[in-house]
XYZ file of C-alpha atoms in Angstrom:
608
model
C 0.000 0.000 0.000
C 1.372 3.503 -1.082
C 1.694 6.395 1.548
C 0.476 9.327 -0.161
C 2.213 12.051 1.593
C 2.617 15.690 0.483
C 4.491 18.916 1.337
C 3.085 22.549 1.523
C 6.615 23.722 0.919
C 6.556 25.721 -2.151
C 9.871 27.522 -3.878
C 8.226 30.562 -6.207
C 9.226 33.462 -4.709
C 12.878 35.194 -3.776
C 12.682 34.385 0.156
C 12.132 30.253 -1.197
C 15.830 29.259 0.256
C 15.697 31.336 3.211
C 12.259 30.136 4.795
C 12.103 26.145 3.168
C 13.602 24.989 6.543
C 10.740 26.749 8.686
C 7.522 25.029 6.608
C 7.394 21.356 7.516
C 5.740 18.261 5.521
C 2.454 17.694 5.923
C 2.229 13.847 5.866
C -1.430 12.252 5.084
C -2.383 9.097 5.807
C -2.742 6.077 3.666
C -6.385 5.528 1.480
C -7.662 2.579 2.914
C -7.442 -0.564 1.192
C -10.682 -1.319 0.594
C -12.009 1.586 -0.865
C -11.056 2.314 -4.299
C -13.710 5.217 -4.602
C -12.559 6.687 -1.795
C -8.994 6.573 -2.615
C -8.548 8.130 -6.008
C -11.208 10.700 -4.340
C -8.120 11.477 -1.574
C -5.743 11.377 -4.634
C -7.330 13.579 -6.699
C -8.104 16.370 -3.223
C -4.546 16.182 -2.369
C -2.281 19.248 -2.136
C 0.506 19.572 -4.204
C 4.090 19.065 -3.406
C 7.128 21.274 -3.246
C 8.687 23.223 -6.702
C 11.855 21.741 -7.814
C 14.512 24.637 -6.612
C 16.521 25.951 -10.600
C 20.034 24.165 -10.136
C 23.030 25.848 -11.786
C 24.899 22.933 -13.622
C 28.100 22.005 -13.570
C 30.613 22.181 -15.617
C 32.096 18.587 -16.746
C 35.193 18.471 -18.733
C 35.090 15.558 -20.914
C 38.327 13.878 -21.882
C 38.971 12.242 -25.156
C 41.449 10.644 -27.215
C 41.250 12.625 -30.755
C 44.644 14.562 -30.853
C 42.700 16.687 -33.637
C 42.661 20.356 -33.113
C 39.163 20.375 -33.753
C 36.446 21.155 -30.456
C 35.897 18.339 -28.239
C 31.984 17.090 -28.881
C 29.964 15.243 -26.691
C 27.309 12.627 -27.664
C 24.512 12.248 -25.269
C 24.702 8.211 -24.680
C 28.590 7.688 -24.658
C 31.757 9.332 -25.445
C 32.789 8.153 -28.859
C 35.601 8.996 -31.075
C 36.682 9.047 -34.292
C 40.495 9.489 -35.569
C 41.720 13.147 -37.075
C 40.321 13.296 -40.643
C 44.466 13.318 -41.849
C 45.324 10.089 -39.892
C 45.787 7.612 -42.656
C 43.853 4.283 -41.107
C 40.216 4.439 -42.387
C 37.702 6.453 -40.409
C 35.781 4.108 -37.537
C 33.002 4.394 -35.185
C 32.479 2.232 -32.395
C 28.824 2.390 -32.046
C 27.045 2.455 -28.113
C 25.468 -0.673 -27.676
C 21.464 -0.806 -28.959
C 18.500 -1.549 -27.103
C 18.921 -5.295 -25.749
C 15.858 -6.793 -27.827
C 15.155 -9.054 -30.698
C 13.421 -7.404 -33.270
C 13.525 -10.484 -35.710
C 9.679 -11.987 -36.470
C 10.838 -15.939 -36.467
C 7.302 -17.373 -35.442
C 5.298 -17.091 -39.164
C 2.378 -18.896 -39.958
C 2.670 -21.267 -43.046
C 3.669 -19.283 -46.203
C 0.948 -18.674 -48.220
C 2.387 -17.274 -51.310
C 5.546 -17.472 -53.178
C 8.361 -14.875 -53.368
C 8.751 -13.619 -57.139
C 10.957 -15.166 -59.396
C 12.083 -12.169 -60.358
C 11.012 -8.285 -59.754
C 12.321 -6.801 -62.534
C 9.145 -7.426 -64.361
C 7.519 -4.708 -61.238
C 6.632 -2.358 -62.619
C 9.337 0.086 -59.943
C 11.674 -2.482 -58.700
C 13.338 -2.005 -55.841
C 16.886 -1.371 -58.179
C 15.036 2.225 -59.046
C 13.496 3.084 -55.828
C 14.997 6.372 -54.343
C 15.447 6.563 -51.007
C 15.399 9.849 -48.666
C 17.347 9.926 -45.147
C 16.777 12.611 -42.600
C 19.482 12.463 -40.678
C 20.683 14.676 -36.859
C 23.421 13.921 -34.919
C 22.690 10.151 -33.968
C 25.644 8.779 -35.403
C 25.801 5.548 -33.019
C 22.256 4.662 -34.533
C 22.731 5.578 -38.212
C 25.932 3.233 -38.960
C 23.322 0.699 -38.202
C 20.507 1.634 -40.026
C 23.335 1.935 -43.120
C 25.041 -1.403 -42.278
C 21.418 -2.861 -41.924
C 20.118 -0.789 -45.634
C 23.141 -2.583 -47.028
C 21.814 -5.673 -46.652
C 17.846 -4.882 -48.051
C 17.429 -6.614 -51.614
C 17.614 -4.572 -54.706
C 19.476 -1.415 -52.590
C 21.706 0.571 -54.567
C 23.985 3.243 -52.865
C 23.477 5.239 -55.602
C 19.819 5.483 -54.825
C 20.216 6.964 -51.592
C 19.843 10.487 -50.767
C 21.099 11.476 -47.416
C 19.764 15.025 -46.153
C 21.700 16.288 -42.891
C 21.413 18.833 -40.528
C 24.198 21.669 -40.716
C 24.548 21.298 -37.212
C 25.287 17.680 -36.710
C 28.531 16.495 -34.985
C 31.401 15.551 -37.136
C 31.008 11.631 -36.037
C 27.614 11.669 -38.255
C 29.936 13.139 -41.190
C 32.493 10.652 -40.857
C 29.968 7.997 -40.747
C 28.176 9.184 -44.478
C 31.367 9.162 -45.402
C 32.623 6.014 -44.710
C 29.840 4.753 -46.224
C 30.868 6.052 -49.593
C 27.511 8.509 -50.036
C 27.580 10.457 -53.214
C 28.478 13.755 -52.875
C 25.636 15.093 -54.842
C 22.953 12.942 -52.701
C 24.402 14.339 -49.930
C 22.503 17.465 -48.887
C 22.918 19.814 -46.396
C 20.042 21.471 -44.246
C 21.133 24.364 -43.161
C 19.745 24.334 -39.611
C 17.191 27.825 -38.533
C 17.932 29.618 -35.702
C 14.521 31.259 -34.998
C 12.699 28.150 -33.703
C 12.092 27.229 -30.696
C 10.703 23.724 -30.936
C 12.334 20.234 -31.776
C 8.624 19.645 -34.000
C 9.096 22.874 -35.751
C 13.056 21.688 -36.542
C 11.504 18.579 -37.786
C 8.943 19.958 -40.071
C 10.922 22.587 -41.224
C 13.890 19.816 -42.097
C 11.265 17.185 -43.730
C 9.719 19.860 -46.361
C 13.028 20.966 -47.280
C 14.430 17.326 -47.966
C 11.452 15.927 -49.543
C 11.841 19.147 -51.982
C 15.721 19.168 -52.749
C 15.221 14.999 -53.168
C 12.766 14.940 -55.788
C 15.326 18.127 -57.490
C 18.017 15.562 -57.113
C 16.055 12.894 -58.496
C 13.310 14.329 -61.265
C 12.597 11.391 -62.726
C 11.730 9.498 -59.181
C 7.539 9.125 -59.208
C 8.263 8.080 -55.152
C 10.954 8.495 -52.333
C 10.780 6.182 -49.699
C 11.484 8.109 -46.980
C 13.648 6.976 -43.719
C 15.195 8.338 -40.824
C 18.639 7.537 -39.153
C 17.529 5.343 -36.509
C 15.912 2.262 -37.701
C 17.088 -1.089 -39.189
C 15.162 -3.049 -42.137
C 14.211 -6.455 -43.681
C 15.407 -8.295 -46.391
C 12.227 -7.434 -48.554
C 11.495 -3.574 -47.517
C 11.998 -2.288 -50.754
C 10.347 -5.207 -52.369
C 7.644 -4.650 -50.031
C 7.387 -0.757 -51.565
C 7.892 -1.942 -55.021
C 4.835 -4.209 -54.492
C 2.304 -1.787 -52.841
C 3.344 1.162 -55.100
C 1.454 0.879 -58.130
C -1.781 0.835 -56.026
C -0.512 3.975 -54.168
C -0.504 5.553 -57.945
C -3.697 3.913 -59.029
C -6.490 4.307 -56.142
C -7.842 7.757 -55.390
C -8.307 6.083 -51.863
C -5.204 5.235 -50.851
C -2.182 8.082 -50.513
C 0.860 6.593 -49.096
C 2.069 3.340 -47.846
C 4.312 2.946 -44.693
C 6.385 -0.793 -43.858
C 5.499 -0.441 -40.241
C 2.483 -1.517 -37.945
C 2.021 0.502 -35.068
C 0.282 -2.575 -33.183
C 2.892 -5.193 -34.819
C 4.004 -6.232 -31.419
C 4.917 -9.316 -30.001
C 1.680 -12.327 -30.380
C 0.163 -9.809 -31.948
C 1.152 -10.312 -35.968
C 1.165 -13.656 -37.827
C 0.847 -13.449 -41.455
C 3.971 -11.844 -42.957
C 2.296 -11.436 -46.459
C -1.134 -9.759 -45.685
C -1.900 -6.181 -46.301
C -3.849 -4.207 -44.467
C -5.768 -0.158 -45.072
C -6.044 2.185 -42.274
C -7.039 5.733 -41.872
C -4.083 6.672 -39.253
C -1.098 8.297 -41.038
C 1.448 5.854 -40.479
C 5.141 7.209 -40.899
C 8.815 5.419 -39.680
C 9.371 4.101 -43.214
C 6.982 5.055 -45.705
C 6.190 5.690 -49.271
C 5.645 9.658 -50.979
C 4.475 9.938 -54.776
C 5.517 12.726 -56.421
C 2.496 13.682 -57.541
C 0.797 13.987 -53.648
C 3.500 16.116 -52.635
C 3.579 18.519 -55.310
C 0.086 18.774 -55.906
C -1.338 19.161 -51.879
C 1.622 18.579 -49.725
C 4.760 20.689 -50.267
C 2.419 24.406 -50.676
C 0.599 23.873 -47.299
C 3.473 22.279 -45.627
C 2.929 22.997 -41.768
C 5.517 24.451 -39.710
C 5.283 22.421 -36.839
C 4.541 18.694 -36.021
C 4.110 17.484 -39.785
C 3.204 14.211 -38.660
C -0.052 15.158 -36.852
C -1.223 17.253 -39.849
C -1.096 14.343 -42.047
C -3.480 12.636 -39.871
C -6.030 15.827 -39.691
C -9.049 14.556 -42.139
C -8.614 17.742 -43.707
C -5.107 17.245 -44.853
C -5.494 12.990 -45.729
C -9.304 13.850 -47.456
C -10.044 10.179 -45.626
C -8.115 8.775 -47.938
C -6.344 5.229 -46.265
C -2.616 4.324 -45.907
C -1.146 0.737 -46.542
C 0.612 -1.346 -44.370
C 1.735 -4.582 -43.613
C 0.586 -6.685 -40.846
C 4.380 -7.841 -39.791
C 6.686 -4.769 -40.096
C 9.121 -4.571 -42.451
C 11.618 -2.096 -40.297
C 12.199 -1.503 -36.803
C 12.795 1.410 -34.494
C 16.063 1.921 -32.686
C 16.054 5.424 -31.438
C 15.199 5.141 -28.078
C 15.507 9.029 -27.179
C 14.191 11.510 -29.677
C 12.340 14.720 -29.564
C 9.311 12.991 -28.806
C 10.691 9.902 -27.492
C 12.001 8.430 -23.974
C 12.836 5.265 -22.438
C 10.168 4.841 -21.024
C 7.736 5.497 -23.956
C 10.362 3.164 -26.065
C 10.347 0.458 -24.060
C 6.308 0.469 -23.794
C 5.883 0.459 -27.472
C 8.393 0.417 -30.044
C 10.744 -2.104 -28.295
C 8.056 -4.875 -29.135
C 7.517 -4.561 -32.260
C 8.698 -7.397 -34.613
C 10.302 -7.099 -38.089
C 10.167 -9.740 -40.440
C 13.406 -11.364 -41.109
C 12.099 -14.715 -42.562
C 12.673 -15.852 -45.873
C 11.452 -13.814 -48.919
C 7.543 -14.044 -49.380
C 4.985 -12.818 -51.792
C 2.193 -10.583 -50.501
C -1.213 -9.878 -50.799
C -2.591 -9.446 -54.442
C -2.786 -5.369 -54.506
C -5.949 -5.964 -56.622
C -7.171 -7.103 -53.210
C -6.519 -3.792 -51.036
C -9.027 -2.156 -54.223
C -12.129 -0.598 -52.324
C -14.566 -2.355 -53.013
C -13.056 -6.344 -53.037
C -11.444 -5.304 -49.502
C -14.644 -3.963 -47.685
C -16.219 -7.426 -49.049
C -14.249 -9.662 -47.366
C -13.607 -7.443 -44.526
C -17.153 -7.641 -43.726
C -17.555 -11.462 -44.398
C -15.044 -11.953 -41.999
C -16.866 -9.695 -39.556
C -20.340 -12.008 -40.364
C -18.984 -14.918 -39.269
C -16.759 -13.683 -36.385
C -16.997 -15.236 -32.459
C -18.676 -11.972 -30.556
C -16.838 -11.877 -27.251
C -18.689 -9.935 -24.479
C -17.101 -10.043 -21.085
C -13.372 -9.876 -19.837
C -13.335 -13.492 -18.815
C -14.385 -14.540 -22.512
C -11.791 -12.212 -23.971
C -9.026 -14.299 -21.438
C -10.378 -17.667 -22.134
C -10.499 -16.766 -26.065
C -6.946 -17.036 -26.619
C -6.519 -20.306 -25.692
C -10.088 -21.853 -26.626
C -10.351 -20.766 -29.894
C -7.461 -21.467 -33.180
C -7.692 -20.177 -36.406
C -11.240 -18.178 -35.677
C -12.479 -14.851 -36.209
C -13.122 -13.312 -32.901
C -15.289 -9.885 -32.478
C -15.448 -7.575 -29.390
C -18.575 -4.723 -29.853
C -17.394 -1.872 -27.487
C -19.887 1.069 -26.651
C -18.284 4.437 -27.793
C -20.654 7.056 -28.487
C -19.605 10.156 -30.326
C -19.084 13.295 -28.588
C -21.386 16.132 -30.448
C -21.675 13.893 -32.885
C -17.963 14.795 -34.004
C -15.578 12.508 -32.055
C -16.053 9.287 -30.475
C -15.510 8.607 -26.594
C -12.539 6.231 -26.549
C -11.927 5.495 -22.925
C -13.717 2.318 -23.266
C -11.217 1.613 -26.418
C -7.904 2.504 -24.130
C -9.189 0.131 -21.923
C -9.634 -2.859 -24.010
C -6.063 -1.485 -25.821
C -4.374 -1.772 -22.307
C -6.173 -5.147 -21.494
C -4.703 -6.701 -25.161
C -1.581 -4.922 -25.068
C -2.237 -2.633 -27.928
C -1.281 0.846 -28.729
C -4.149 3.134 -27.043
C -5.839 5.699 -28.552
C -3.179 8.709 -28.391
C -6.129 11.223 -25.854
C -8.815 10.620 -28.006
C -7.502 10.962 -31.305
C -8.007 7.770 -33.831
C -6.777 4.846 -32.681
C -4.124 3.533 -34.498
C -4.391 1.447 -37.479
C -7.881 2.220 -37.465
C -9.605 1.766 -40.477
C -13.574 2.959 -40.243
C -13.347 2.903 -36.390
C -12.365 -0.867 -36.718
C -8.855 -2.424 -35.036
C -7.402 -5.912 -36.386
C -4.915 -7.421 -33.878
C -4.142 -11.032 -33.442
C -5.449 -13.230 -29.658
C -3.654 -15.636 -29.377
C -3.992 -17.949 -33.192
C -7.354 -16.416 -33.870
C -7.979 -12.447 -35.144
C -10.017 -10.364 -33.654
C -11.599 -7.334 -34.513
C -12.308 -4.366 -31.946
C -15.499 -2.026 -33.429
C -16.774 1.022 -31.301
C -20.365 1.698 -31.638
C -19.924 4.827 -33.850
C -18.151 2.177 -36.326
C -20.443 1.834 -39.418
C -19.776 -2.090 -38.980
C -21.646 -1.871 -35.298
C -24.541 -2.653 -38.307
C -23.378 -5.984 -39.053
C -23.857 -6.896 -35.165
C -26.194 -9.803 -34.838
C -29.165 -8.469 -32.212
C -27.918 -11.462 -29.841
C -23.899 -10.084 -29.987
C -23.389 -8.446 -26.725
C -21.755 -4.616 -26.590
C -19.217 -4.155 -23.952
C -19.370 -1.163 -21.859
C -17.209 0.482 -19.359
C -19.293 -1.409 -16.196
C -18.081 -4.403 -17.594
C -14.597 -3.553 -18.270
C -14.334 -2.226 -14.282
C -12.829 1.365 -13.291
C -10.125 2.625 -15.504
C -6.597 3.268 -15.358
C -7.992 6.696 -15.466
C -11.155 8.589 -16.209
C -11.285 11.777 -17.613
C -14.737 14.403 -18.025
C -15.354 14.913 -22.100
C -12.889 17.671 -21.940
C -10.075 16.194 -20.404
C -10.472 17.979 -16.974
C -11.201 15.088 -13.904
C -9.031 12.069 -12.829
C -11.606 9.664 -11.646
C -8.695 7.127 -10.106
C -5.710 7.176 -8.277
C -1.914 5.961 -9.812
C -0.933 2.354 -9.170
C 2.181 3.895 -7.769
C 3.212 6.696 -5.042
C 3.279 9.358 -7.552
C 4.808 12.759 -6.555
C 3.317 15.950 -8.711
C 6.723 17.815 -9.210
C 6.509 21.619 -10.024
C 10.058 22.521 -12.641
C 11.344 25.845 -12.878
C 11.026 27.068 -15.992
C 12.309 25.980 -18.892
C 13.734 22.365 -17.744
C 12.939 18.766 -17.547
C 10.411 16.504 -15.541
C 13.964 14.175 -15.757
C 15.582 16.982 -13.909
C 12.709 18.511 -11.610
C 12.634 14.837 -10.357
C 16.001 13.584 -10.115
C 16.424 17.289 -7.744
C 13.154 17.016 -5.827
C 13.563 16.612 -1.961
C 10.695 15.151 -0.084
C 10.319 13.467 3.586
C 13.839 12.091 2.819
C 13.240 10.314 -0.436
C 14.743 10.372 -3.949
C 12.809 10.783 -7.009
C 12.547 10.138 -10.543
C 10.278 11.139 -13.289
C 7.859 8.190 -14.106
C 6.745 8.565 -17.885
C 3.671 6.479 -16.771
C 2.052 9.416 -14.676
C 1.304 11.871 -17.380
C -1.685 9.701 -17.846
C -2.772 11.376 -14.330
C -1.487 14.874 -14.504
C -2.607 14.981 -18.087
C -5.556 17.487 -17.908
C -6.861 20.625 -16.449
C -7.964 19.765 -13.175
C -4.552 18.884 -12.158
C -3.010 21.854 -14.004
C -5.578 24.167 -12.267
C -4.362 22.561 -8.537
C -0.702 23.261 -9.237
C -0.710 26.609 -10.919
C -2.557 30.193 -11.761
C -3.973 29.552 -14.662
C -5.303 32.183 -17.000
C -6.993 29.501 -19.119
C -6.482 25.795 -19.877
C -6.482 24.552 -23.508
C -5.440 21.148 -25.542
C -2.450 21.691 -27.510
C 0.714 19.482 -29.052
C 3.864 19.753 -26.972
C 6.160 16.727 -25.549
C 6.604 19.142 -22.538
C 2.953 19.067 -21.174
C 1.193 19.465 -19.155
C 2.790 22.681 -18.124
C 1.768 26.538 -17.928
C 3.139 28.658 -20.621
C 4.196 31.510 -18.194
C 3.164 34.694 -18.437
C 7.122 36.448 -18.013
C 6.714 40.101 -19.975
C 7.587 41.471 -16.283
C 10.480 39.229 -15.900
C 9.204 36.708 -13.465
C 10.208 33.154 -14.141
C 9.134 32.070 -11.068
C 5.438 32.656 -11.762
C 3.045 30.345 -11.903
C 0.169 32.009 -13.800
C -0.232 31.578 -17.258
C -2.138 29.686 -20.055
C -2.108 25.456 -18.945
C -1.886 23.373 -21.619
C -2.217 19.476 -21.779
C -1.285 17.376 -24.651
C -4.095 15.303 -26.584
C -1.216 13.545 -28.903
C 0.157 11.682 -25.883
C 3.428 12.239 -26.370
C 4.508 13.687 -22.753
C 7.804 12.641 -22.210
C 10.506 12.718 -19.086
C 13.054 14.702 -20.853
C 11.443 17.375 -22.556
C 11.885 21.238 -22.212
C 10.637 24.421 -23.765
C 11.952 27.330 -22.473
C 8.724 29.139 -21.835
C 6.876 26.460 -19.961
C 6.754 25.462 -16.554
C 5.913 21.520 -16.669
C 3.955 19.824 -14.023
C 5.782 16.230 -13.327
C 5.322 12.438 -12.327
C 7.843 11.902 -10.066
C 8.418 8.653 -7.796
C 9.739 8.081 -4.902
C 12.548 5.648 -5.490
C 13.435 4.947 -1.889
């Protein structure tokens, strides 16, 4: 049983040092066991904690063993080192070890279809695919993704494009070169100094590549598009070669990606099958020429690119491809919107086919109308599943079935549908949730695919135009059924209904630093803290934003720093605490993130 204790002891004002050691801790006692209700009711009344006092850092002087005149760098995993650009021995890095994981998919169903012969008869075989690489300054993860490239079938070098940030360490340059990169596919983003966000970097860096790539290469109709942090199959280029003339063909379908965002672990089994969905999938995917020019590259966003590909406005409903066993996999465990702990949640379990080379679904079959027909045979004649102890038993009573589970999720002003119920049943199976009420992913007409055990099963919400094909004896699973949540927000994001499964800590940061900071220097009743990615899910909305600080007004917004308050500092205050809250509907909050106008409210946990 946690103790939920708390301290009154706040650190906003110039007299914070000098009168800490007069306010004591204010200890409350445990919920009691029994009462769940009454619990995350004492959770959610609690006080808040103490600020995190600003910490001047210090200064580390890091040695190294390059005799080069050239500034010492500093990589933010290890110190690595390459020799002085005149030493005669060829350039090497010694990568940092990578995530401790097995991303190869070994345990495929029978093969159901041949690899071809031959694919220079495709119509763009993988010998005249171009491919574009974003690259930063992770140069331990992008020897592997080239080592790993060298190895895909039909890759030529000289198809490669490599666009780089001005900025990047010399270790990354060494690396490209090394690898023998063209000098005229090698481009060079020169990096802007007038933004303030890692998303806006991105963008910016993304619409600039994409544009200088297709210069490079006018005659390309595509550009498979990579970043440096990932490693591939055998067959990922055979993969795009296969889906692309569908891509070109169907007005419904815009892009194709090689990964599944719910490709995890027991959850994929046919490496040849093909799937639709109306969730922008990126990490590896497939650009035509023609989209980009035509509605992409003149309304180009300026910040997080990513989630204006998935705004219906921007996509027109029209469906991305993917496979259901990924054909890459993600290595980049720390990114602008990535942490450990987010990594090892999600992308860590993802599988990438490494088997031998198979056919794939006939592309004729991902047409419209031939794909809604079987997918709603297969819904006919699927096993309806209607209470948590079926959904257990089903994995190991049923093989080879179709399994169903109806879920009620109404819409919400008849605009977007209330997906608690759907995070839920995603945290029960082990799937990706729903990313704070956005679409869930790999979605395709409100319907999920996943595998349970050897069967598939389909998730449909009640706002799913399939909820139609529902035999009148199916049961609909509600949220009774499925028990309290994790945690239970008001249709606006505003009220935590439940308290954390751990002793979490609500950690105030000064402005313009880290949860992973705020925690690691928070004080309280003796104890050491760190940040504890899985708490944003509690400190995620306005009611706990409007407990912890002044705010002026409390809106959604995109940001891998909130929640926070966007302080209001035109008199020069940065220890205020009024301002406008924001909380993040992308779910993308993570430890390490910063912006240097925001104070962020933070999960810390007691670690001792």
């Amino acid at each position: 049983q946690s103790t939920w204790a708390d301290s009154k002891n706040s650190i906003d004002s110039k007299n914070s040092m000098d009168s800490k050691d007069s306010k004591e801790s204010k200890a409350i006692r445990s919920p009691p066991r029994d009462n769940e209700s009454k619990k995350a009711e004492y959770w959610n009344d609690r006080e808040w904690p103490t600020e995190v006092e600003e910490e001047i850092p210090e200064k580390k002087t890091v040695k190294s063993t390059d005799t080069s005149t050239k500034p010492q760098q500093k990589d933010s995993f290890r110190e690595w080192w390459v020799k002085d650009e005149t030493n005669k021995e060829r350039t090497v890095i010694e990568p940092p070890p990578l995530p401790k994981t097995d991303p190869m998919f070994t345990n495929v169903a029978p093969l159901r279809s041949a690899p071809p012969k031959s694919y220079q008869h495709l119509k763009y075989p993988p010998t005249q695919m171009k491919l574009l690489m974003l690259v930063k300054d992770r140069y331990d993860t992008l020897q592997q993704t080239l080592n790993s490239l060298s190895n895909v079938e039909g890759f030529l070098p000289s198809n490669l494009i490599i666009s780089q940030e001005e900025d990047s360490n010399r270790f990354v340059t060494s690396v490209i070169k090394a690898f023998g990169i063209n000098d005229n596919h090698w481009l060079h983003h020169p990096t802007p100094l007038d933004l303030e966000e890692g998303a806006q970097f991105i963008a910016v860096h993304y619409r600039w590549a994409i544009e200088n790539a297709f210069r490079i290469a006018p005659d390309a109709p595509f550009l498979v598009i990579i970043e440096d942090d990932m490693l591939f199959s055998k067959d990922f280029l055979l993969y795009f070669s296969h889906v692309a003339p569908i891509v070109e063909s169907d007005p419904t379908v815009w892009c194709a990606s090689a990964w599944n965002d719910n490709g995890f672990k027991e959850k994929v089994q046919d490496p040849s099958r093909l799937l639709r969905t109306d969730w922008f999938v990126g990490f590896g995917w497939l650009l035509s020429r023609k989209l980009f020019s035509a509605e992409l590259q003149a309304n180009w966003p300026s910040t997080h690119w990513d989630h204006w590909m998935r705004d219906p406005k921007t996509n027109k409903h029209r469906h991305t491809v993917f496979p259901e066993v990924a054909r890459n996999y993600h290595i980049g465990m720390y990114g602008t919107h990535s942490d450990e702990d987010l990594y090892r949640n999600f992308f860590e379990n993802i599988l990438m086919y490494a088997g031998p080379l198979v056919g794939f679904d006939d592309v004729t079959e991902l047409a419209p109308i031939r794909y809604e027909s079987r997918l709603q045979a297969q819904i006919k004649q699927a096993i309806p599943l209607g209470t948590i102890e079926e959904i257990n038993e089903a994995a190991t009573k049923y093989t080879d079935q179709i399994l169903v589970i109806y879920y009620d999720a109404p819409e919400y002003e008849g605009e977007t549908p209330n997906l608690e119920i759907y995070d839920q049943l995603a945290a029960h199976l082990k799937i990706w949730h729903s990313s704070g009420g956005m679409t869930p992913r790999g979605s395709y007409n409100g319907l999920v695919q996943t595998r349970h055990g050897h069967n598939l099963l389909f998730l449909i919400p009640s706002s799913s135009p399939y909820i139609r094909l529902k035999p009148l004896t199916a049961p609909i699973i509600t949220q009774e059924e499925l028990g309290p949540p994790p945690a239970t927000y008001d249709e606006m994001g505003t009220v935590v209904k439940s308290a954390p499964p751990f002793d979490l800590t609500g950690g105030i940061a000064p402005l313009g630093q880290s949860c992973e900071d705020a925690c690691r220097r928070l004080k309280h009743k003796g104890k050491d803290y760190v940040c504890d990615g899985r708490g944003f899910l509690w400190l995620n909305n306005c009611h706990q934003l409007q407990r912890a600080f002044d705010c002026t007004d409390c809106q959604s917004s995109e940001g891998a720093d909130q929640p926070a308050v966007d302080i209001d500092n035109s008199n020069g205050d940065a220890v205020s605490k009024r301002g406008l809250c924001l909380w993040t509907a992308a779910g993308d909050s993570t430890c390490h993130a910063r912006h240097k106008r925001t104070r962020r409210l933070c999960p810390c946990r007691a670690v001792n």
